[in-house]
Amino acid sequence: MFLWMKRGALPGLLIAFFVVGVAAAASRPISAGNVHLVGHLDLEGGGMVDVKGNLAVVGHMGPPYATTLLDVADPARPRILARIPVRAGTHSQKARLYGNMLAINVSQDGGVSHRTAGLALFDVGDPRHPREIAYYRMGGLSTGGTGVHRFQMDCERKLLYASGSADGFQGNFVLIIDISDPTHPRETGRWWMPGQQVAAGEKPVQAGSAHRTHHPLRLGDRLYVSLWYEGFAILDISDPARPKLVSHVGDRPESGAPTHTALPVGHRILGRNWLVVFDEEMGGGNPPAFMRLYDITDERRPTLASTFHVPPDPSGKTGGRFGAHQPHEFVGADNLVYAAWFSGGLRVIDISNPYKPREVGHYIPQPRQGARFAQSNDVFVDKRGLIYLIDRVGGLDILRHPMTSGDIRPLMPDEKAFPRK
């Protein structure tokens, strides 16, 4: 079972054996409905999980690791294949796979004094021995920039859409990077909000990093961009070198939470086009951060259609940071949204009627030993219909919901996803 492990990899060996020992304990969630546990790994806290075939990657919240590569061929017994150490003074909590390439962010969140940030690319053709092939350095760290935060890989166009930073700008903005030659990534285009290009004399709208891009998502020739405390925007990227603003919605939810994700639905529901918007709970929100649904049939005038809230669990075990964070970034023909809800765990939401979204499943894992509450941070659904839920404090749960189709076609088809006015 462990013949592939290189000499000196004892910590990985111990963790792999430990998985079997903790599976029974992890099978008793705080609360579950219509979702059951398949496998569990007692892994360090993660900010993102991505899966391609039998390979999963987890971007970690902090040292000593940037990324862990996992074999999930047997989802009941996930195994550690390799670890990528974190760069000094940074963290790399985001990771995505594209063929034999792994991309990870290198972020300066937290005001660390080390002056390096950007994007790192690895060859993972042999996932037991990942090899760095490029490092794309970014500036702007003294004016609220962090390097890359969250990003999306576009396998069809060989582009990467990121929340990135540069000298002369305040906070992160939309950065489009060409990765057709992964050993030499290069900028293709950028877009920023008014007030961010301070070197050109623009006046900041808000201090620090409050006025910034969180991350962009592509569907067809559009980018859907969450803008933190500035709502969201829709961009025309038919020419990726020159993104153009289509519309901007500056709605502020009553929770006061910043906008984390703007996820387009790639098919029509009830004859209309839809955008699923997630705000990020920062702690103490009243109400806690929630999900919003916008009708974007007229993309120049997005219209709020409904909201979805989760009440705290009556057990009292879902306190602290309780509220919305991040969905799986694809909505399939089953119209299910899979969402990481911090101490609310996993929520499975049916948007077949976008005017009345309803919950059809949930799973609240036990917090890691020493933690008071679960902190589910990210979720991914693979082609087998398996749901991967990573906790930012610690622990990876692999779950299944009976309605999950496993339809995770790419979010960004080159053909137009739906008619536009």
Short mmCIF file of C-alpha atoms in Angstrom, two decimals:
data_model
loop_
_atom_site.label_atom_id
_atom_site.label_comp_id
_atom_site.label_asym_id
_atom_site.label_seq_id
_atom_site.Cartn_x
_atom_site.Cartn_y
_atom_site.Cartn_z
CA MET A 1 0.00 0.00 0.00
CA PHE A 2 2.83 2.42 0.77
CA LEU A 3 5.52 1.25 -1.65
CA TRP A 4 5.20 4.56 -3.53
CA MET A 5 6.27 6.60 -0.50
CA LYS A 6 9.77 7.99 -0.66
CA ARG A 7 12.22 7.46 2.17
CA GLY A 8 11.72 9.92 5.00
CA ALA A 9 7.97 10.29 4.39
CA LEU A 10 7.01 8.86 7.77
CA PRO A 11 4.60 11.70 8.72
CA GLY A 12 2.50 10.99 5.63
CA LEU A 13 2.58 7.27 6.45
CA LEU A 14 1.37 7.88 9.98
CA ILE A 15 -1.47 10.09 8.78
CA ALA A 16 -2.52 7.54 6.18
CA PHE A 17 -2.79 4.83 8.82
CA PHE A 18 -4.57 7.26 11.15
CA VAL A 19 -7.41 7.75 8.65
CA VAL A 20 -8.74 4.27 9.42
CA GLY A 21 -8.62 5.01 13.15
CA VAL A 22 -10.64 8.25 12.96
CA ALA A 23 -13.25 7.17 10.41
CA ALA A 24 -15.68 5.87 13.03
CA ALA A 25 -15.42 9.01 15.17
CA ALA A 26 -15.91 11.23 12.12
CA SER A 27 -19.07 9.32 11.18
CA ARG A 28 -21.06 10.99 14.00
CA PRO A 29 -21.85 14.47 12.71
CA ILE A 30 -23.41 17.17 14.84
CA SER A 31 -26.36 17.07 12.47
CA ALA A 32 -27.07 15.52 9.08
CA GLY A 33 -29.99 15.31 6.72
CA ASN A 34 -29.98 13.35 3.47
CA VAL A 35 -26.16 13.37 3.39
CA HIS A 36 -23.88 10.58 4.62
CA LEU A 37 -20.17 10.21 5.24
CA VAL A 38 -18.04 8.18 2.82
CA GLY A 39 -14.54 8.96 4.09
CA HIS A 40 -12.60 11.28 6.37
CA LEU A 41 -9.01 12.48 6.66
CA ASP A 42 -7.65 14.26 9.71
CA LEU A 43 -5.86 16.88 7.62
CA GLU A 44 -4.58 20.34 8.49
CA GLY A 45 -7.02 23.19 7.86
CA GLY A 46 -7.69 24.09 4.25
CA GLY A 47 -9.11 26.98 2.29
CA MET A 48 -9.87 25.14 -0.95
CA VAL A 49 -10.24 21.64 -2.35
CA ASP A 50 -10.14 20.65 -6.04
CA VAL A 51 -10.47 17.18 -7.58
CA LYS A 52 -9.65 15.77 -11.02
CA GLY A 53 -10.12 12.01 -11.46
CA ASN A 54 -8.44 10.24 -8.54
CA LEU A 55 -6.28 13.23 -7.58
CA ALA A 56 -7.40 15.80 -5.02
CA VAL A 57 -5.51 18.86 -3.86
CA VAL A 58 -6.05 20.93 -0.72
CA GLY A 59 -4.68 24.44 -0.26
CA HIS A 60 -3.84 25.00 3.40
CA MET A 61 -4.60 27.99 5.60
CA GLY A 62 -1.07 28.31 6.92
CA PRO A 63 2.37 26.75 7.58
CA PRO A 64 3.99 24.37 7.31
CA TYR A 65 2.25 23.30 4.10
CA ALA A 66 1.02 25.15 1.05
CA THR A 67 -0.69 22.19 -0.62
CA THR A 68 -1.39 18.52 -0.01
CA LEU A 69 -1.93 16.08 -2.91
CA LEU A 70 -4.25 13.16 -2.18
CA ASP A 71 -5.14 9.85 -3.82
CA VAL A 72 -8.94 9.57 -3.62
CA ALA A 73 -9.40 6.49 -5.83
CA ASP A 74 -10.89 4.85 -2.74
CA PRO A 75 -12.87 7.72 -1.21
CA ALA A 76 -13.36 5.78 2.01
CA ARG A 77 -9.57 5.83 2.52
CA PRO A 78 -8.01 9.00 1.06
CA ARG A 79 -4.21 8.84 1.09
CA ILE A 80 -1.56 11.54 1.17
CA LEU A 81 0.70 11.44 -1.89
CA ALA A 82 2.83 14.55 -1.41
CA ARG A 83 3.14 17.83 0.44
CA ILE A 84 4.29 21.18 -0.95
CA PRO A 85 5.88 23.39 1.73
CA VAL A 86 4.71 26.97 2.08
CA ARG A 87 6.96 29.88 1.09
CA ALA A 88 8.29 31.73 4.12
CA GLY A 89 5.95 34.47 5.29
CA THR A 90 3.10 33.53 2.95
CA HIS A 91 0.19 31.17 2.77
CA SER A 92 -1.29 29.28 -0.19
CA GLN A 93 -4.85 28.40 0.73
CA LYS A 94 -6.08 28.02 -2.88
CA ALA A 95 -5.18 25.24 -5.33
CA ARG A 96 -6.52 24.15 -8.72
CA LEU A 97 -5.69 21.38 -11.19
CA TYR A 98 -5.48 21.63 -14.99
CA GLY A 99 -4.27 18.48 -16.75
CA ASN A 100 -0.86 17.71 -15.26
CA MET A 101 -0.52 21.25 -13.92
CA LEU A 102 -1.27 22.50 -10.42
CA ALA A 103 -1.68 26.21 -9.71
CA ILE A 104 -1.53 27.63 -6.19
CA ASN A 105 -1.81 31.15 -4.87
CA VAL A 106 0.98 32.78 -2.91
CA SER A 107 -0.70 35.32 -0.69
CA GLN A 108 0.35 38.04 1.74
CA ASP A 109 -2.93 38.22 3.64
CA GLY A 110 -2.31 39.45 7.15
CA GLY A 111 0.32 42.12 6.49
CA VAL A 112 3.39 39.88 6.81
CA SER A 113 6.63 41.77 6.15
CA HIS A 114 8.07 39.30 3.61
CA ARG A 115 7.79 40.86 0.17
CA THR A 116 6.80 38.06 -2.16
CA ALA A 117 3.39 37.15 -3.51
CA GLY A 118 1.84 35.88 -6.71
CA LEU A 119 1.09 32.56 -8.39
CA ALA A 120 3.08 29.29 -8.45
CA LEU A 121 2.69 26.57 -11.10
CA PHE A 122 3.71 22.92 -10.65
CA ASP A 123 4.05 19.86 -12.85
CA VAL A 124 2.11 17.07 -11.14
CA GLY A 125 2.46 14.44 -13.87
CA ASP A 126 3.92 12.36 -11.04
CA PRO A 127 1.69 13.50 -8.15
CA ARG A 128 4.07 11.94 -5.63
CA HIS A 129 6.77 14.38 -6.73
CA PRO A 130 5.29 17.77 -7.66
CA ARG A 131 7.82 20.05 -9.37
CA GLU A 132 7.59 23.84 -9.49
CA ILE A 133 7.88 25.10 -13.07
CA ALA A 134 7.04 28.80 -12.73
CA TYR A 135 6.53 31.55 -10.20
CA TYR A 136 4.65 34.67 -11.31
CA ARG A 137 5.52 37.45 -8.89
CA MET A 138 3.13 40.32 -8.16
CA GLY A 139 3.46 43.72 -6.51
CA GLY A 140 1.11 46.13 -4.80
CA LEU A 141 1.73 44.66 -1.37
CA SER A 142 2.18 48.06 0.31
CA THR A 143 -1.19 49.33 -0.98
CA GLY A 144 -3.57 46.58 0.13
CA GLY A 145 -2.70 43.98 -2.52
CA THR A 146 -2.07 40.37 -1.51
CA GLY A 147 -0.82 38.64 -4.65
CA VAL A 148 -3.30 36.07 -5.94
CA HIS A 149 -6.27 35.24 -3.74
CA ARG A 150 -8.94 33.00 -5.29
CA PHE A 151 -8.79 32.14 -9.01
CA GLN A 152 -10.29 30.01 -11.78
CA MET A 153 -8.51 27.86 -14.38
CA ASP A 154 -9.88 28.02 -17.94
CA CYS A 155 -8.66 24.82 -19.62
CA GLU A 156 -10.28 25.58 -22.98
CA ARG A 157 -8.70 29.01 -23.47
CA LYS A 158 -5.58 28.26 -21.41
CA LEU A 159 -6.23 31.31 -19.27
CA LEU A 160 -6.37 31.91 -15.55
CA TYR A 161 -8.77 34.46 -14.04
CA ALA A 162 -7.54 35.76 -10.71
CA SER A 163 -7.90 38.28 -7.99
CA GLY A 164 -4.37 39.67 -8.29
CA SER A 165 -2.34 42.73 -7.39
CA ALA A 166 0.26 45.06 -8.90
CA ASP A 167 2.29 48.13 -8.03
CA GLY A 168 0.32 51.32 -8.48
CA PHE A 169 -3.00 49.78 -7.47
CA GLN A 170 -4.85 49.69 -4.18
CA GLY A 171 -6.24 46.27 -3.37
CA ASN A 172 -6.70 43.29 -5.68
CA PHE A 173 -8.29 43.57 -9.11
CA VAL A 174 -9.20 41.24 -12.01
CA LEU A 175 -6.06 39.82 -13.60
CA ILE A 176 -6.19 37.51 -16.66
CA ILE A 177 -3.07 35.37 -17.10
CA ASP A 178 -2.09 33.35 -20.18
CA ILE A 179 -0.88 29.87 -19.13
CA SER A 180 -0.58 28.35 -22.62
CA ASP A 181 3.14 28.03 -21.81
CA PRO A 182 2.98 27.08 -18.12
CA THR A 183 6.70 27.71 -17.69
CA HIS A 184 6.22 31.35 -18.71
CA PRO A 185 2.84 32.69 -17.54
CA ARG A 186 2.12 36.22 -18.75
CA GLU A 187 -0.54 38.84 -18.23
CA THR A 188 -3.22 39.09 -20.92
CA GLY A 189 -5.61 41.63 -19.46
CA ARG A 190 -6.77 43.42 -16.33
CA TRP A 191 -9.81 45.28 -15.02
CA TRP A 192 -10.19 47.39 -11.93
CA MET A 193 -12.81 49.51 -10.22
CA PRO A 194 -12.57 53.31 -10.24
CA GLY A 195 -10.39 54.44 -7.38
CA GLN A 196 -7.97 51.51 -7.48
CA GLN A 197 -5.26 52.86 -9.83
CA VAL A 198 -3.78 55.20 -7.25
CA ALA A 199 -0.56 55.71 -9.24
CA ALA A 200 -2.65 57.42 -11.94
CA GLY A 201 -4.21 59.77 -9.39
CA GLU A 202 -7.43 57.85 -8.73
CA LYS A 203 -8.82 58.43 -5.25
CA PRO A 204 -9.53 55.28 -3.16
CA VAL A 205 -13.21 54.76 -2.42
CA GLN A 206 -12.48 52.82 0.79
CA ALA A 207 -9.35 52.30 2.86
CA GLY A 208 -7.06 49.29 2.61
CA SER A 209 -8.39 46.22 0.83
CA ALA A 210 -12.13 46.80 1.35
CA HIS A 211 -12.38 48.08 -2.25
CA ARG A 212 -11.21 45.04 -4.22
CA THR A 213 -11.94 42.01 -6.35
CA HIS A 214 -12.48 38.77 -4.47
CA HIS A 215 -12.51 36.48 -7.51
CA PRO A 216 -13.86 36.16 -11.07
CA LEU A 217 -15.73 33.24 -12.69
CA ARG A 218 -16.17 32.82 -16.46
CA LEU A 219 -19.20 31.59 -18.37
CA GLY A 220 -19.06 32.00 -22.15
CA ASP A 221 -17.65 35.45 -22.91
CA ARG A 222 -18.54 36.92 -19.53
CA LEU A 223 -16.71 37.20 -16.21
CA TYR A 224 -18.83 37.35 -13.07
CA VAL A 225 -16.78 39.18 -10.46
CA SER A 226 -17.38 39.42 -6.71
CA LEU A 227 -16.20 42.80 -5.44
CA TRP A 228 -16.15 42.35 -1.66
CA TYR A 229 -17.78 45.45 -0.14
CA GLU A 230 -18.72 46.75 -3.61
CA GLY A 231 -21.17 43.99 -4.65
CA PHE A 232 -20.53 42.27 -8.00
CA ALA A 233 -19.91 43.08 -11.66
CA ILE A 234 -20.46 41.41 -15.02
CA LEU A 235 -17.63 41.89 -17.54
CA ASP A 236 -17.51 41.27 -21.28
CA ILE A 237 -14.28 39.37 -22.05
CA SER A 238 -14.93 38.54 -25.69
CA ASP A 239 -11.50 40.20 -25.99
CA PRO A 240 -9.67 39.02 -22.84
CA ALA A 241 -7.06 41.74 -23.31
CA ARG A 242 -9.72 44.43 -22.90
CA PRO A 243 -12.42 43.49 -20.37
CA LYS A 244 -15.44 45.80 -20.51
CA LEU A 245 -18.01 46.49 -17.81
CA VAL A 246 -21.52 45.25 -18.64
CA SER A 247 -23.14 46.01 -15.29
CA HIS A 248 -22.36 46.58 -11.62
CA VAL A 249 -24.65 45.82 -8.68
CA GLY A 250 -23.65 47.46 -5.43
CA ASP A 251 -26.37 45.89 -3.28
CA ARG A 252 -25.42 45.63 0.38
CA PRO A 253 -27.17 42.78 2.23
CA GLU A 254 -28.68 43.60 5.61
CA SER A 255 -26.08 41.34 7.21
CA GLY A 256 -23.38 43.81 6.16
CA ALA A 257 -21.25 40.90 4.89
CA PRO A 258 -18.94 41.33 1.89
CA THR A 259 -19.67 39.58 -1.42
CA HIS A 260 -17.54 36.46 -1.81
CA THR A 261 -18.75 34.68 -4.97
CA ALA A 262 -20.89 35.47 -8.02
CA LEU A 263 -21.72 32.11 -9.63
CA PRO A 264 -23.58 32.03 -12.98
CA VAL A 265 -25.92 29.13 -13.74
CA GLY A 266 -25.02 27.75 -17.18
CA HIS A 267 -28.57 26.82 -18.18
CA ARG A 268 -31.96 28.46 -18.03
CA ILE A 269 -34.34 27.79 -15.15
CA LEU A 270 -38.00 28.68 -15.68
CA GLY A 271 -36.93 30.30 -18.94
CA ARG A 272 -34.61 32.81 -17.21
CA ASN A 273 -30.86 33.26 -16.60
CA TRP A 274 -29.59 33.24 -13.02
CA LEU A 275 -26.67 34.33 -10.86
CA VAL A 276 -26.09 32.76 -7.43
CA VAL A 277 -24.39 35.24 -5.07
CA PHE A 278 -22.71 34.28 -1.80
CA ASP A 279 -21.66 36.73 0.86
CA GLU A 280 -19.00 35.79 3.41
CA GLU A 281 -19.86 35.68 7.09
CA MET A 282 -17.18 37.58 9.00
CA GLY A 283 -18.49 36.69 12.47
CA GLY A 284 -21.39 38.11 14.45
CA GLY A 285 -23.58 38.92 11.44
CA ASN A 286 -27.22 39.63 12.29
CA PRO A 287 -28.57 38.01 10.26
CA PRO A 288 -25.63 35.76 9.35
CA ALA A 289 -24.39 36.00 5.75
CA PHE A 290 -26.65 34.24 3.25
CA MET A 291 -27.20 33.33 -0.41
CA ARG A 292 -28.92 35.59 -2.95
CA LEU A 293 -30.37 34.77 -6.39
CA TYR A 294 -30.42 37.35 -9.18
CA ASP A 295 -32.31 37.20 -12.46
CA ILE A 296 -29.73 38.22 -15.09
CA THR A 297 -31.82 37.59 -18.18
CA ASP A 298 -31.26 41.29 -18.83
CA GLU A 299 -27.62 41.30 -17.80
CA ARG A 300 -27.48 45.09 -17.77
CA ARG A 301 -30.10 45.16 -15.03
CA PRO A 302 -29.68 42.20 -12.64
CA THR A 303 -32.71 41.88 -10.39
CA LEU A 304 -32.81 40.31 -6.93
CA ALA A 305 -35.32 37.43 -7.00
CA SER A 306 -34.85 35.68 -3.64
CA THR A 307 -32.60 34.99 -0.67
CA PHE A 308 -31.76 31.82 1.24
CA HIS A 309 -30.95 31.78 4.97
CA VAL A 310 -29.94 28.95 7.32
CA PRO A 311 -31.11 29.19 10.95
CA PRO A 312 -28.58 28.18 13.64
CA ASP A 313 -28.77 24.53 14.67
CA PRO A 314 -30.88 24.15 17.86
CA SER A 315 -28.11 22.04 19.42
CA GLY A 316 -26.13 25.21 20.08
CA LYS A 317 -23.10 23.62 18.42
CA THR A 318 -23.06 25.91 15.39
CA GLY A 319 -22.06 29.18 17.03
CA GLY A 320 -19.13 31.46 16.37
CA ARG A 321 -18.64 32.15 12.70
CA PHE A 322 -21.95 30.85 11.34
CA GLY A 323 -23.09 31.85 7.86
CA ALA A 324 -22.50 31.54 4.13
CA HIS A 325 -19.09 31.34 2.53
CA GLN A 326 -18.51 29.46 -0.75
CA PRO A 327 -20.44 27.20 -3.17
CA HIS A 328 -19.20 24.48 -5.48
CA GLU A 329 -18.59 26.53 -8.62
CA PHE A 330 -20.99 24.75 -10.94
CA VAL A 331 -24.75 24.25 -10.96
CA GLY A 332 -25.74 21.13 -12.92
CA ALA A 333 -29.00 20.05 -14.51
CA ASP A 334 -30.18 18.93 -11.05
CA ASN A 335 -30.26 22.62 -10.02
CA LEU A 336 -28.46 21.88 -6.75
CA VAL A 337 -26.15 24.36 -5.07
CA TYR A 338 -23.58 22.83 -2.67
CA ALA A 339 -22.44 25.37 -0.10
CA ALA A 340 -19.85 25.61 2.67
CA TRP A 341 -21.58 27.48 5.52
CA PHE A 342 -18.79 27.77 8.14
CA SER A 343 -20.12 26.31 11.43
CA GLY A 344 -23.31 25.42 9.54
CA GLY A 345 -21.33 22.79 7.60
CA LEU A 346 -22.52 21.69 4.17
CA ARG A 347 -25.87 22.89 2.84
CA VAL A 348 -27.45 21.41 -0.31
CA ILE A 349 -29.92 23.88 -1.83
CA ASP A 350 -32.40 23.20 -4.62
CA ILE A 351 -32.93 26.25 -6.87
CA SER A 352 -35.35 24.58 -9.32
CA ASN A 353 -37.69 27.37 -8.28
CA PRO A 354 -35.26 30.30 -8.00
CA TYR A 355 -37.94 32.39 -6.32
CA LYS A 356 -38.18 29.86 -3.48
CA PRO A 357 -34.85 28.04 -2.95
CA ARG A 358 -35.13 25.17 -0.48
CA GLU A 359 -32.69 23.01 1.44
CA VAL A 360 -32.63 19.32 0.49
CA GLY A 361 -29.66 18.16 2.55
CA HIS A 362 -27.08 19.19 5.12
CA TYR A 363 -24.10 17.82 7.03
CA ILE A 364 -22.45 19.51 10.02
CA PRO A 365 -19.20 17.73 10.91
CA GLN A 366 -17.71 17.53 14.35
CA PRO A 367 -15.07 20.24 14.90
CA ARG A 368 -11.46 19.17 14.97
CA GLN A 369 -10.11 18.35 18.40
CA GLY A 370 -9.43 21.61 20.23
CA ALA A 371 -11.83 23.64 18.08
CA ARG A 372 -15.16 24.81 19.43
CA PHE A 373 -17.09 24.75 16.16
CA ALA A 374 -16.76 23.31 12.67
CA GLN A 375 -15.58 25.83 10.07
CA SER A 376 -16.46 24.40 6.66
CA ASN A 377 -14.60 26.60 4.19
CA ASP A 378 -14.88 25.09 0.71
CA VAL A 379 -16.72 22.36 -1.19
CA PHE A 380 -16.18 20.46 -4.44
CA VAL A 381 -18.31 17.82 -6.20
CA ASP A 382 -16.48 15.33 -8.44
CA LYS A 383 -17.65 13.32 -11.46
CA ARG A 384 -18.62 10.42 -9.22
CA GLY A 385 -21.03 12.63 -7.31
CA LEU A 386 -18.78 12.70 -4.24
CA ILE A 387 -18.80 15.88 -2.17
CA TYR A 388 -15.49 17.06 -0.66
CA LEU A 389 -15.88 19.38 2.34
CA ILE A 390 -12.75 20.99 3.80
CA ASP A 391 -12.64 22.67 7.21
CA ARG A 392 -10.39 25.71 7.64
CA VAL A 393 -9.31 24.51 11.10
CA GLY A 394 -8.81 20.86 10.17
CA GLY A 395 -10.44 17.83 8.59
CA LEU A 396 -11.56 16.71 5.12
CA ASP A 397 -14.91 14.94 4.82
CA ILE A 398 -15.98 13.03 1.70
CA LEU A 399 -19.76 12.86 1.51
CA ARG A 400 -22.62 11.71 -0.69
CA HIS A 401 -26.10 13.10 -1.29
CA PRO A 402 -28.65 10.85 -3.03
CA MET A 403 -29.68 13.53 -5.53
CA THR A 404 -26.13 14.40 -6.62
CA SER A 405 -25.71 13.73 -10.34
CA GLY A 406 -21.94 14.15 -10.58
CA ASP A 407 -22.54 16.50 -13.53
CA ILE A 408 -19.61 18.88 -13.14
CA ARG A 409 -19.07 19.97 -16.72
CA PRO A 410 -16.75 22.98 -17.00
CA LEU A 411 -18.31 26.26 -15.98
CA MET A 412 -16.88 28.11 -18.95
CA PRO A 413 -18.03 26.54 -22.28
CA ASP A 414 -16.84 28.45 -25.33
CA GLU A 415 -20.30 28.48 -26.89
CA LYS A 416 -22.74 31.00 -25.50
CA ALA A 417 -24.43 29.42 -22.53
CA PHE A 418 -27.72 31.23 -23.00
CA PRO A 419 -29.26 33.89 -25.21
CA ARG A 420 -28.60 37.51 -24.29
CA LYS A 421 -30.65 40.59 -24.91
#
